[in-house]
């Protein structure tokens, strides 16, 4: 999906993403892109199989060059996390041990707290084929694991990075229900505007003999008003609806109606 | 990351994922995999550029065959959503209009409510290059958009599907902080066990003249106890620590200590 605006603020802060022995350059590139999408920028590679730099990684990063250009490479995981204060290990497999196991939402809020306190943090991701060894997990402070479909739990490495990056980004929002843009602002209609709509419509229908027999008119009006007012209209919507009623009420057709048999039918006519 | 257990329950329910004119089979496959990871199963394609079925899609789906095999193809978006009750359109670009714009967490909980009420729902995703047209967005009930880095907002289509699928899965959890496995259960230690640790360590240190000069002993003990008790230990941890103290206290070294100059130094000696 498009929507990037390169004049807007580039967010580039937060935990380091550490890939342990990643195999494919494409995956490293997709990791960089996922990080950039959610404001992370520090990528560290431990012993990448096909070396570094990688043109395949750069291509797959879809212009997340600020991440690719700053990527650092280490020979060992120890070296890659030496300067950090707190590290998560991601794993999909059950691990038996003493380390706390966290859901992504909890891990992300812990990382945000530590970030605000000035700590340097990181998240470890294992090899595409078989993840992290127990010895590698042992170097982390806590474990984070994803709430996946138990029968289909294998997450692609870039997808795993994306989810953690996304949860990280959300912890930086004041309100997770906030969206970057909003619909056109509309003022809710007043009751007077709603009554105007009722009267306009009812008069146009009455003039055509809609309320028949006359004894049923009050009940028919109740029903009609219930249908129309079930959801609250905005002022703009009332205005659109009154335009529709006026058009139907005041102007004759400009061409004759097609006979029933020639009209397009919806597929499920009985619905 | 590995961890799939094919004997576990396969979750396959929830909103349909509808891809409008997807271009690459690989992307369709990665979408299927992301859906399977988070328990979705119904994939609908509107006019896929390279036709259907697609061997590239199947390969990229990494065994999400239950999604690929049931994928349905439509000529128009109208046809693809005809049977649904409620539809979201995803978009990264700002759209001007009256439709409500939701964050993924809100959209997912709305979809879950409607699912529980028996409604059929769907989520529209646009073309890789330029998303959905305004006319396509107009067919949806509401818009969902992602909280991305404003300067790097372009999400891959499979990543966008992954995030919505993940948020959908989370709405089905009773507790978002729940994890599929937990660490070995540990009982918090009692104060008596902590006191035992203090005395054990202090006695071993005292026997070596650690508390020197004697006038400073009470203050040194205070500091030592503060260091040791800063975080709560479990019974198991106390037991591990007492084993360590016993070993240091009771047994002689089996080989002489290396002179300082021969020892390995950490890289940042000054830290």
Short mmCIF file of C-alpha atoms in Angstrom, two decimals:
data_model
loop_
_atom_site.label_atom_id
_atom_site.label_comp_id
_atom_site.label_asym_id
_atom_site.label_seq_id
_atom_site.Cartn_x
_atom_site.Cartn_y
_atom_site.Cartn_z
CA UNK A 1 0.00 0.00 0.00
CA UNK A 2 1.27 3.45 -0.80
CA UNK A 3 1.04 6.55 1.31
CA UNK A 4 4.64 7.41 2.19
CA UNK A 5 5.34 11.09 2.45
CA UNK A 6 9.06 11.66 2.50
CA UNK A 7 8.66 15.20 3.82
CA UNK A 8 7.15 13.91 7.01
CA UNK A 9 9.16 13.18 10.11
CA UNK A 10 11.24 10.02 9.88
CA UNK A 11 10.98 8.16 13.17
CA UNK A 12 14.17 6.22 13.92
CA UNK A 13 14.62 5.21 17.54
CA UNK A 14 13.88 2.37 19.93
CA UNK A 15 15.18 -1.16 20.40
CA UNK A 16 17.81 -2.73 18.16
CA UNK A 17 16.61 -5.65 16.04
CA UNK A 18 19.21 -8.42 16.14
CA UNK A 19 19.04 -11.21 13.55
CA UNK A 20 21.07 -14.27 14.48
CA UNK A 21 22.61 -15.99 11.43
CA UNK A 22 19.99 -14.85 8.93
CA UNK A 23 20.13 -16.86 5.72
CA UNK A 24 18.47 -14.89 2.94
CA UNK A 25 19.29 -11.33 1.94
CA UNK A 26 15.63 -10.87 0.89
CA UNK A 27 14.53 -11.59 4.44
CA UNK A 28 17.01 -9.10 5.88
CA UNK A 29 15.65 -6.50 3.45
CA UNK A 30 12.04 -7.22 4.41
CA UNK A 31 13.03 -6.95 8.07
CA UNK A 32 14.54 -3.50 7.37
CA UNK A 33 11.35 -2.42 5.62
CA UNK A 34 9.14 -3.64 8.48
CA UNK A 35 11.36 -1.79 10.97
CA UNK A 36 11.16 1.41 8.95
CA UNK A 37 7.36 1.13 8.72
CA UNK A 38 7.12 1.29 12.47
CA UNK A 39 9.89 3.70 13.32
CA UNK A 40 12.77 1.37 14.24
CA UNK A 41 16.17 1.91 12.64
CA UNK A 42 18.91 -0.08 14.33
CA UNK A 43 19.53 -3.46 12.66
CA UNK A 44 22.32 -5.78 13.83
CA UNK A 45 23.30 -9.01 12.08
CA UNK A 46 25.15 -11.87 13.69
CA UNK A 47 27.13 -13.80 11.12
CA UNK A 48 24.78 -13.48 8.12
CA UNK A 49 25.18 -16.55 5.91
CA UNK A 50 25.62 -14.71 2.62
CA UNK A 51 27.75 -11.87 3.96
CA UNK A 52 27.13 -8.15 4.13
CA UNK A 53 26.44 -5.76 2.41
CA UNK A 54 23.79 -7.51 0.35
CA UNK A 55 22.21 -6.12 -2.82
CA UNK A 56 19.29 -8.51 -2.37
CA UNK A 57 18.66 -7.07 1.06
CA UNK A 58 18.76 -3.52 -0.26
CA UNK A 59 16.30 -4.33 -3.04
CA UNK A 60 13.88 -6.07 -0.67
CA UNK A 61 14.07 -3.16 1.78
CA UNK A 62 12.04 -0.99 -0.64
CA UNK A 63 14.00 2.19 0.08
CA UNK A 64 14.47 1.67 3.82
CA UNK A 65 18.02 2.77 3.07
CA UNK A 66 18.45 4.52 6.39
CA UNK A 67 18.16 1.10 8.05
CA UNK A 68 20.29 -0.82 5.52
CA UNK A 69 23.08 1.78 5.52
CA UNK A 70 23.45 1.68 9.31
CA UNK A 71 23.24 -2.09 9.69
CA UNK A 72 26.13 -3.49 11.71
CA UNK A 73 27.56 -7.00 11.56
CA UNK A 74 28.98 -9.06 14.45
CA UNK A 75 30.75 -12.38 14.62
CA UNK A 76 29.00 -13.54 17.77
CA UNK A 77 25.73 -12.84 19.55
CA UNK A 78 27.70 -11.83 22.66
CA UNK A 79 29.36 -9.08 20.67
CA UNK A 80 26.06 -7.98 19.17
CA UNK A 81 24.38 -7.34 22.53
CA UNK A 82 27.37 -6.33 24.68
CA UNK A 83 26.32 -2.67 24.95
CA UNK A 84 22.62 -3.31 25.61
CA UNK A 85 20.88 -3.19 28.98
CA UNK A 86 17.90 -5.42 28.32
CA UNK A 87 17.21 -8.02 25.66
CA UNK A 88 14.19 -10.04 24.55
CA UNK A 89 14.49 -13.37 22.73
CA UNK A 90 11.62 -14.22 20.35
CA UNK A 91 10.59 -17.83 20.09
CA UNK A 92 7.61 -19.78 18.79
CA UNK A 93 8.69 -23.04 20.41
CA UNK A 94 7.95 -23.80 24.00
CA UNK A 95 11.08 -23.43 26.13
CA UNK A 96 11.43 -24.87 29.54
CA UNK A 97 13.20 -22.56 31.85
CA UNK A 98 12.99 -19.86 34.45
CA UNK A 99 12.79 -16.88 32.11
CA UNK A 100 9.60 -14.85 32.07
CA UNK A 101 7.55 -15.37 28.88
CA UNK A 102 5.71 -12.30 27.58
CA UNK A 103 3.09 -11.53 24.96
CA UNK A 104 4.14 -8.92 22.34
CA UNK A 105 1.95 -6.19 23.89
CA UNK A 106 3.60 -6.64 27.28
CA UNK A 107 7.12 -6.89 25.83
CA UNK A 108 6.56 -3.74 23.78
CA UNK A 109 5.42 -1.74 26.77
CA UNK A 110 8.42 -2.96 28.79
CA UNK A 111 10.71 -1.88 25.95
CA UNK A 112 9.02 1.52 25.82
CA UNK A 113 9.45 2.02 29.58
CA UNK A 114 13.12 1.14 29.37
CA UNK A 115 13.57 3.37 26.33
CA UNK A 116 12.02 6.29 28.24
CA UNK A 117 14.39 5.55 31.14
CA UNK A 118 17.36 5.79 28.75
CA UNK A 119 18.18 2.06 28.63
CA UNK A 120 19.44 0.43 25.43
CA UNK A 121 17.36 -2.57 24.47
CA UNK A 122 17.24 -5.21 21.76
CA UNK A 123 15.10 -8.04 20.39
CA UNK A 124 16.68 -11.28 19.14
CA UNK A 125 15.28 -13.18 16.17
CA UNK A 126 16.61 -16.61 15.19
CA UNK A 127 17.45 -18.33 11.93
CA UNK A 128 14.69 -18.76 9.34
CA UNK A 129 14.79 -22.56 9.65
CA UNK A 130 15.06 -23.22 13.36
CA UNK A 131 15.14 -20.04 15.38
CA UNK A 132 17.43 -19.49 18.36
CA UNK A 133 19.38 -22.11 20.30
CA UNK A 134 18.78 -22.52 24.01
CA UNK A 135 22.20 -21.00 24.64
CA UNK A 136 21.21 -17.91 22.65
CA UNK A 137 17.89 -17.60 24.47
CA UNK A 138 19.83 -17.84 27.75
CA UNK A 139 21.60 -14.56 26.90
CA UNK A 140 18.28 -12.68 26.88
CA UNK A 141 16.47 -11.28 29.91
CA UNK A 142 13.00 -12.38 28.90
CA UNK A 143 11.22 -14.32 26.18
CA UNK A 144 8.53 -12.97 23.87
CA UNK A 145 6.24 -15.26 21.91
CA UNK A 146 3.33 -14.61 19.55
CA UNK A 147 -0.32 -15.63 19.97
CA UNK A 148 -0.44 -17.77 16.81
CA UNK A 149 -2.71 -20.46 15.43
CA UNK A 150 -1.35 -23.53 17.26
CA UNK A 151 -1.61 -25.69 14.13
CA UNK A 152 0.13 -23.10 11.94
CA UNK A 153 2.63 -21.31 14.13
CA UNK A 154 5.56 -20.80 11.77
CA UNK A 155 6.05 -17.06 11.32
CA UNK A 156 8.35 -15.70 8.64
CA UNK A 157 11.22 -13.75 10.24
CA UNK A 158 10.15 -10.45 8.63
CA UNK A 159 6.60 -11.03 9.88
CA UNK A 160 7.87 -11.61 13.41
CA UNK A 161 9.93 -8.41 13.25
CA UNK A 162 6.92 -6.57 11.83
CA UNK A 163 4.69 -7.59 14.72
CA UNK A 164 7.19 -6.52 17.37
CA UNK A 165 7.87 -3.25 15.52
CA UNK A 166 4.14 -2.60 15.23
CA UNK A 167 3.55 -3.24 18.92
CA UNK A 168 6.51 -0.98 19.69
CA UNK A 169 4.99 1.80 17.57
CA UNK A 170 1.63 1.42 19.31
CA UNK A 171 3.21 1.90 22.74
CA UNK A 172 4.36 5.32 21.54
CA UNK A 173 0.82 6.45 20.72
CA UNK A 174 -1.15 8.27 23.36
CA UNK A 175 -4.27 6.47 22.22
CA UNK A 176 -4.17 3.17 20.29
CA UNK A 177 -7.49 3.97 18.69
CA UNK A 178 -6.03 7.14 17.15
CA UNK A 179 -5.72 7.17 13.35
CA UNK A 180 -3.45 9.33 11.22
CA UNK A 181 -6.44 10.87 9.41
CA UNK A 182 -10.11 11.30 10.18
CA UNK A 183 -13.28 11.48 8.13
CA UNK A 184 -14.70 14.86 7.13
CA UNK A 185 -15.98 16.42 10.30
CA UNK A 186 -19.76 16.38 10.53
CA UNK A 187 -22.03 18.05 13.02
CA UNK A 188 -24.75 15.81 14.38
CA UNK A 189 -28.14 17.06 13.27
CA UNK A 190 -30.52 18.73 15.68
CA UNK A 191 -33.97 17.24 16.30
CA UNK A 192 -35.46 20.16 14.40
CA UNK A 193 -33.52 19.10 11.30
CA UNK A 194 -34.76 15.53 11.74
CA UNK A 195 -38.36 16.75 12.08
CA UNK A 196 -37.90 18.74 8.88
CA UNK A 197 -36.83 15.55 7.11
CA UNK A 198 -39.84 13.62 8.46
CA UNK A 199 -42.28 16.28 7.32
CA UNK A 200 -40.71 16.71 3.92
CA UNK A 201 -40.82 13.00 3.21
CA UNK A 202 -44.27 12.43 4.68
CA UNK A 203 -45.81 15.28 2.70
CA UNK A 204 -44.35 13.95 -0.57
CA UNK A 205 -45.65 10.46 0.20
CA UNK A 206 -49.05 11.73 1.34
CA UNK A 207 -49.44 13.62 -1.94
CA UNK A 208 -49.14 10.23 -3.72
CA UNK A 209 -51.63 8.33 -1.57
CA UNK A 210 -48.90 6.33 0.22
CA UNK A 211 -50.73 6.38 3.58
CA UNK A 212 -53.54 4.04 2.75
CA UNK A 213 -55.99 3.23 4.27
CA UNK A 214 -56.18 6.55 6.17
CA UNK A 215 -56.84 4.78 9.48
CA UNK A 216 -53.38 3.23 9.32
CA UNK A 217 -51.61 6.52 8.69
CA UNK A 218 -50.48 7.16 12.29
CA UNK A 219 -48.96 3.67 12.61
CA UNK A 220 -47.32 3.95 9.17
CA UNK A 221 -45.81 7.27 10.16
CA UNK A 222 -44.47 5.78 13.40
CA UNK A 223 -42.81 2.95 11.48
CA UNK A 224 -41.37 5.24 8.84
CA UNK A 225 -39.90 7.57 11.47
CA UNK A 226 -38.43 4.62 13.35
CA UNK A 227 -36.68 3.39 10.18
CA UNK A 228 -35.34 6.83 9.33
CA UNK A 229 -34.14 7.76 12.79
CA UNK A 230 -32.58 4.46 13.79
CA UNK A 231 -29.12 5.90 13.37
CA UNK A 232 -28.26 9.49 14.04
CA UNK A 233 -27.78 11.59 10.90
CA UNK A 234 -25.34 14.44 10.57
CA UNK A 235 -26.44 17.83 9.26
CA UNK A 236 -24.73 17.05 5.96
CA UNK A 237 -26.55 13.74 5.63
CA UNK A 238 -29.93 15.36 6.31
CA UNK A 239 -29.15 17.84 3.61
CA UNK A 240 -28.26 15.07 1.11
CA UNK A 241 -31.47 13.20 1.96
CA UNK A 242 -33.66 16.24 1.56
CA UNK A 243 -32.13 16.84 -1.86
CA UNK A 244 -33.03 13.25 -2.81
CA UNK A 245 -36.62 13.65 -1.63
CA UNK A 246 -36.99 16.97 -3.45
CA UNK A 247 -35.72 15.45 -6.66
CA UNK A 248 -38.11 12.48 -6.48
CA UNK A 249 -41.00 14.68 -5.43
CA UNK A 250 -40.67 17.61 -7.82
CA UNK A 251 -39.32 16.38 -11.11
CA UNK A 252 -40.83 14.04 -13.66
CA UNK A 253 -38.79 11.12 -15.07
CA UNK A 254 -36.83 12.03 -18.18
CA UNK A 255 -37.22 8.59 -19.71
CA UNK A 256 -39.79 5.88 -19.21
CA UNK A 257 -39.19 3.09 -16.70
CA UNK A 258 -38.02 -0.22 -18.13
CA UNK A 259 -40.52 -3.04 -17.81
CA UNK A 260 -39.71 -5.40 -14.88
CA UNK A 261 -38.45 -8.17 -17.20
CA UNK A 262 -35.71 -5.96 -18.66
CA UNK A 263 -34.28 -4.79 -15.36
CA UNK A 264 -30.98 -6.13 -14.04
CA UNK A 265 -31.56 -8.56 -11.23
CA UNK A 266 -29.27 -9.01 -8.29
CA UNK A 267 -27.88 -12.56 -8.09
CA UNK A 268 -29.78 -13.44 -4.93
CA UNK A 269 -33.19 -12.10 -5.81
CA UNK A 270 -34.77 -13.73 -2.80
CA UNK A 271 -32.63 -11.95 -0.24
CA UNK B 1 10.49 -19.36 13.24
CA UNK B 2 9.44 -22.92 13.77
CA UNK B 3 7.01 -24.26 16.30
CA UNK B 4 4.05 -25.55 14.30
CA UNK B 5 2.40 -28.59 15.76
CA UNK B 6 0.11 -30.13 13.19
CA UNK B 7 -1.73 -32.18 15.78
CA UNK B 8 -3.00 -29.04 17.42
CA UNK B 9 -6.31 -27.47 16.61
CA UNK B 10 -6.39 -25.64 13.29
CA UNK B 11 -8.24 -22.37 13.74
CA UNK B 12 -10.06 -21.35 10.54
CA UNK B 13 -12.81 -18.80 10.99
CA UNK B 14 -13.45 -15.07 10.98
CA UNK B 15 -13.50 -12.36 8.32
CA UNK B 16 -12.76 -13.01 4.65
CA UNK B 17 -9.60 -11.40 3.31
CA UNK B 18 -10.32 -9.85 -0.10
CA UNK B 19 -7.41 -8.89 -2.34
CA UNK B 20 -8.36 -6.53 -5.15
CA UNK B 21 -6.35 -7.17 -8.33
CA UNK B 22 -3.28 -8.61 -6.62
CA UNK B 23 -0.28 -8.68 -8.93
CA UNK B 24 2.24 -11.23 -7.67
CA UNK B 25 1.51 -14.86 -6.82
CA UNK B 26 4.23 -14.69 -4.13
CA UNK B 27 2.31 -11.95 -2.36
CA UNK B 28 -0.92 -13.95 -2.48
CA UNK B 29 0.95 -16.89 -0.96
CA UNK B 30 2.44 -14.77 1.81
CA UNK B 31 -1.02 -13.41 2.52
CA UNK B 32 -2.33 -16.98 2.86
CA UNK B 33 0.48 -17.83 5.26
CA UNK B 34 -0.14 -14.73 7.38
CA UNK B 35 -3.86 -15.58 7.53
CA UNK B 36 -3.10 -19.16 8.60
CA UNK B 37 -0.73 -17.92 11.31
CA UNK B 38 -3.55 -16.05 12.95
CA UNK B 39 -6.46 -18.36 12.34
CA UNK B 40 -8.10 -16.85 9.25
CA UNK B 41 -8.92 -19.11 6.29
CA UNK B 42 -11.17 -17.44 3.74
CA UNK B 43 -9.25 -15.75 0.93
CA UNK B 44 -11.03 -14.08 -2.00
CA UNK B 45 -9.28 -12.67 -5.04
CA UNK B 46 -10.73 -10.08 -7.37
CA UNK B 47 -9.27 -10.41 -10.85
CA UNK B 48 -5.72 -11.54 -9.95
CA UNK B 49 -3.32 -10.29 -12.63
CA UNK B 50 -1.56 -13.62 -13.23
CA UNK B 51 -4.63 -15.84 -12.94
CA UNK B 52 -5.50 -18.58 -10.49
CA UNK B 53 -4.47 -21.19 -9.35
CA UNK B 54 -0.88 -20.06 -8.94
CA UNK B 55 2.05 -22.34 -8.16
CA UNK B 56 4.04 -19.33 -6.96
CA UNK B 57 1.30 -18.54 -4.47
CA UNK B 58 1.24 -22.13 -3.22
CA UNK B 59 5.00 -22.18 -2.73
CA UNK B 60 5.03 -18.85 -0.87
CA UNK B 61 2.18 -20.00 1.36
CA UNK B 62 4.55 -22.41 3.18
CA UNK B 63 1.94 -25.16 3.55
CA UNK B 64 -1.06 -22.95 4.27
CA UNK B 65 -2.78 -25.29 1.80
CA UNK B 66 -6.11 -25.11 3.58
CA UNK B 67 -6.23 -21.40 2.66
CA UNK B 68 -4.91 -21.78 -0.90
CA UNK B 69 -7.24 -24.69 -1.73
CA UNK B 70 -10.33 -22.77 -0.69
CA UNK B 71 -9.41 -19.46 -2.32
CA UNK B 72 -12.19 -18.13 -4.53
CA UNK B 73 -11.84 -15.81 -7.51
CA UNK B 74 -14.27 -13.08 -8.61
CA UNK B 75 -14.43 -10.83 -11.63
CA UNK B 76 -15.56 -7.77 -9.73
CA UNK B 77 -15.33 -6.46 -6.19
CA UNK B 78 -19.14 -6.24 -6.06
CA UNK B 79 -19.32 -9.98 -6.67
CA UNK B 80 -16.64 -10.68 -4.07
CA UNK B 81 -18.50 -8.97 -1.23
CA UNK B 82 -22.14 -9.57 -2.24
CA UNK B 83 -22.81 -12.07 0.56
CA UNK B 84 -21.07 -10.12 3.34
CA UNK B 85 -22.75 -7.97 5.98
CA UNK B 86 -19.92 -5.64 6.91
CA UNK B 87 -16.70 -4.71 5.13
CA UNK B 88 -13.58 -2.75 6.03
CA UNK B 89 -11.34 -1.11 3.42
CA UNK B 90 -7.65 -0.80 4.34
CA UNK B 91 -5.81 2.26 3.19
CA UNK B 92 -2.56 4.03 4.01
CA UNK B 93 -3.47 7.17 2.10
CA UNK B 94 -5.61 9.83 3.60
CA UNK B 95 -9.11 9.73 2.12
CA UNK B 96 -11.54 12.57 2.33
CA UNK B 97 -15.02 11.37 3.00
CA UNK B 98 -17.70 10.60 5.52
CA UNK B 99 -16.64 7.03 6.35
CA UNK B 100 -15.42 6.33 9.86
CA UNK B 101 -11.65 5.70 10.01
CA UNK B 102 -10.51 3.09 12.55
CA UNK B 103 -7.24 1.88 14.02
CA UNK B 104 -6.57 -1.87 13.61
CA UNK B 105 -7.35 -2.63 17.27
CA UNK B 106 -10.76 -1.01 16.99
CA UNK B 107 -11.52 -2.58 13.60
CA UNK B 108 -10.55 -6.01 14.92
CA UNK B 109 -12.81 -5.76 17.92
CA UNK B 110 -15.70 -4.60 15.71
CA UNK B 111 -15.09 -7.61 13.44
CA UNK B 112 -15.04 -9.91 16.46
CA UNK B 113 -18.35 -8.52 17.76
CA UNK B 114 -19.99 -8.99 14.38
CA UNK B 115 -18.54 -12.49 14.07
CA UNK B 116 -20.01 -13.39 17.46
CA UNK B 117 -23.36 -12.00 16.31
CA UNK B 118 -23.25 -14.30 13.25
CA UNK B 119 -22.51 -11.60 10.66
CA UNK B 120 -20.26 -12.27 7.67
CA UNK B 121 -17.47 -9.76 7.39
CA UNK B 122 -14.51 -9.00 5.14
CA UNK B 123 -11.45 -6.78 4.84
CA UNK B 124 -10.40 -5.28 1.50
CA UNK B 125 -6.76 -4.87 0.51
CA UNK B 126 -5.75 -3.00 -2.63
CA UNK B 127 -3.18 -3.53 -5.35
CA UNK B 128 0.50 -3.71 -4.38
CA UNK B 129 1.31 -0.53 -6.29
CA UNK B 130 -1.50 1.85 -5.50
CA UNK B 131 -4.06 0.29 -3.19
CA UNK B 132 -7.81 0.72 -3.61
CA UNK B 133 -9.63 3.26 -5.76
CA UNK B 134 -12.05 5.69 -4.13
CA UNK B 135 -14.91 3.78 -5.78
CA UNK B 136 -13.71 0.56 -4.15
CA UNK B 137 -13.36 2.23 -0.76
CA UNK B 138 -16.93 3.53 -1.19
CA UNK B 139 -18.21 -0.07 -1.17
CA UNK B 140 -16.88 -0.63 2.35
CA UNK B 141 -18.63 0.33 5.58
CA UNK B 142 -15.60 1.71 7.34
CA UNK B 143 -11.90 2.39 6.73
CA UNK B 144 -9.02 0.89 8.67
CA UNK B 145 -5.55 2.40 8.56
CA UNK B 146 -2.26 1.51 10.27
CA UNK B 147 -0.26 3.61 12.73
CA UNK B 148 2.88 3.73 10.58
CA UNK B 149 6.01 5.86 10.45
CA UNK B 150 4.74 8.89 8.50
CA UNK B 151 7.93 9.10 6.45
CA UNK B 152 7.92 5.37 5.62
CA UNK B 153 4.30 4.33 5.41
CA UNK B 154 4.33 1.85 2.53
CA UNK B 155 3.30 -1.54 3.91
CA UNK B 156 3.71 -4.70 1.85
CA UNK B 157 0.29 -6.27 1.21
CA UNK B 158 1.17 -9.45 3.16
CA UNK B 159 2.35 -7.31 6.07
CA UNK B 160 -0.92 -5.39 6.07
CA UNK B 161 -2.89 -8.65 6.06
CA UNK B 162 -0.65 -9.99 8.83
CA UNK B 163 -1.35 -7.03 11.10
CA UNK B 164 -5.11 -7.27 10.67
CA UNK B 165 -5.00 -11.05 11.14
CA UNK B 166 -2.89 -10.63 14.27
CA UNK B 167 -5.23 -8.04 15.75
CA UNK B 168 -8.14 -10.33 14.90
CA UNK B 169 -6.48 -13.23 16.73
CA UNK B 170 -5.84 -11.05 19.77
CA UNK B 171 -9.51 -10.12 20.04
CA UNK B 172 -10.23 -13.82 20.49
CA UNK B 173 -7.95 -14.11 23.52
CA UNK B 174 -9.42 -13.65 26.94
CA UNK B 175 -6.26 -11.88 28.03
CA UNK B 176 -3.87 -10.23 25.55
CA UNK B 177 -1.01 -10.73 27.96
CA UNK B 178 -1.54 -14.51 27.88
CA UNK B 179 1.23 -16.57 26.27
CA UNK B 180 0.97 -20.08 24.84
CA UNK B 181 3.56 -21.37 27.30
CA UNK B 182 4.90 -20.24 30.65
CA UNK B 183 8.22 -20.50 32.46
CA UNK B 184 8.80 -23.29 34.97
CA UNK B 185 6.64 -22.46 37.92
CA UNK B 186 8.59 -21.15 40.88
CA UNK B 187 7.48 -20.47 44.42
CA UNK B 188 8.65 -17.15 45.82
CA UNK B 189 11.08 -17.73 48.66
CA UNK B 190 10.11 -17.07 52.28
CA UNK B 191 12.01 -14.53 54.34
CA UNK B 192 13.47 -17.41 56.34
CA UNK B 193 15.06 -18.78 53.16
CA UNK B 194 16.47 -15.34 52.36
CA UNK B 195 17.90 -15.06 55.89
CA UNK B 196 19.51 -18.47 55.43
CA UNK B 197 21.18 -17.19 52.26
CA UNK B 198 22.43 -14.04 54.04
CA UNK B 199 23.94 -16.04 56.92
CA UNK B 200 25.51 -18.64 54.68
CA UNK B 201 27.23 -16.02 52.54
CA UNK B 202 28.24 -13.78 55.45
CA UNK B 203 29.79 -16.64 57.37
CA UNK B 204 31.84 -17.72 54.37
CA UNK B 205 33.02 -14.16 53.79
CA UNK B 206 33.74 -13.56 57.48
CA UNK B 207 35.94 -16.68 57.55
CA UNK B 208 38.08 -15.00 54.88
CA UNK B 209 38.43 -11.62 56.57
CA UNK B 210 36.05 -9.89 54.09
CA UNK B 211 34.54 -7.63 56.76
CA UNK B 212 37.45 -5.36 57.37
CA UNK B 213 37.94 -3.17 59.38
CA UNK B 214 35.61 -4.76 61.97
CA UNK B 215 33.99 -1.39 62.77
CA UNK B 216 32.58 -1.29 59.22
CA UNK B 217 31.09 -4.76 59.40
CA UNK B 218 27.49 -3.71 60.19
CA UNK B 219 27.41 -1.22 57.30
CA UNK B 220 29.02 -3.75 54.93
CA UNK B 221 26.40 -6.32 55.87
CA UNK B 222 23.61 -3.82 55.26
CA UNK B 223 24.96 -3.07 51.80
CA UNK B 224 25.49 -6.73 50.95
CA UNK B 225 21.95 -7.63 52.03
CA UNK B 226 20.53 -4.71 50.03
CA UNK B 227 22.33 -5.93 46.90
CA UNK B 228 21.20 -9.51 47.37
CA UNK B 229 17.59 -8.82 48.22
CA UNK B 230 16.89 -6.11 45.66
CA UNK B 231 14.86 -8.51 43.60
CA UNK B 232 12.76 -11.29 45.07
CA UNK B 233 14.30 -14.74 44.65
CA UNK B 234 12.32 -17.92 44.17
CA UNK B 235 12.95 -21.00 46.32
CA UNK B 236 14.76 -22.62 43.38
CA UNK B 237 16.99 -19.61 42.90
CA UNK B 238 17.92 -19.50 46.60
CA UNK B 239 18.83 -23.15 46.33
CA UNK B 240 21.04 -22.52 43.26
CA UNK B 241 22.77 -19.61 45.02
CA UNK B 242 23.45 -21.60 48.19
CA UNK B 243 25.03 -24.32 46.07
CA UNK B 244 27.31 -21.73 44.52
CA UNK B 245 28.34 -20.32 47.90
CA UNK B 246 28.99 -23.81 49.26
CA UNK B 247 31.16 -24.69 46.30
CA UNK B 248 33.24 -21.51 46.62
CA UNK B 249 33.46 -21.86 50.38
CA UNK B 250 34.25 -25.53 50.79
CA UNK B 251 36.38 -26.68 47.88
CA UNK B 252 39.88 -25.65 46.86
CA UNK B 253 40.61 -24.66 43.24
CA UNK B 254 41.63 -27.57 41.05
CA UNK B 255 44.02 -25.49 38.96
CA UNK B 256 45.90 -22.29 39.71
CA UNK B 257 44.41 -18.96 38.74
CA UNK B 258 45.81 -17.36 35.58
CA UNK B 259 47.82 -14.18 36.18
CA UNK B 260 45.82 -11.00 35.43
CA UNK B 261 47.73 -10.32 32.19
CA UNK B 262 46.64 -13.63 30.65
CA UNK B 263 42.95 -13.25 31.34
CA UNK B 264 40.47 -12.36 28.58
CA UNK B 265 39.37 -8.78 28.80
CA UNK B 266 35.93 -7.54 27.84
CA UNK B 267 36.03 -5.12 24.91
CA UNK B 268 34.93 -2.11 26.94
CA UNK B 269 37.13 -2.48 29.97
CA UNK B 270 36.14 0.88 31.32
CA UNK B 271 32.42 0.15 31.52
#
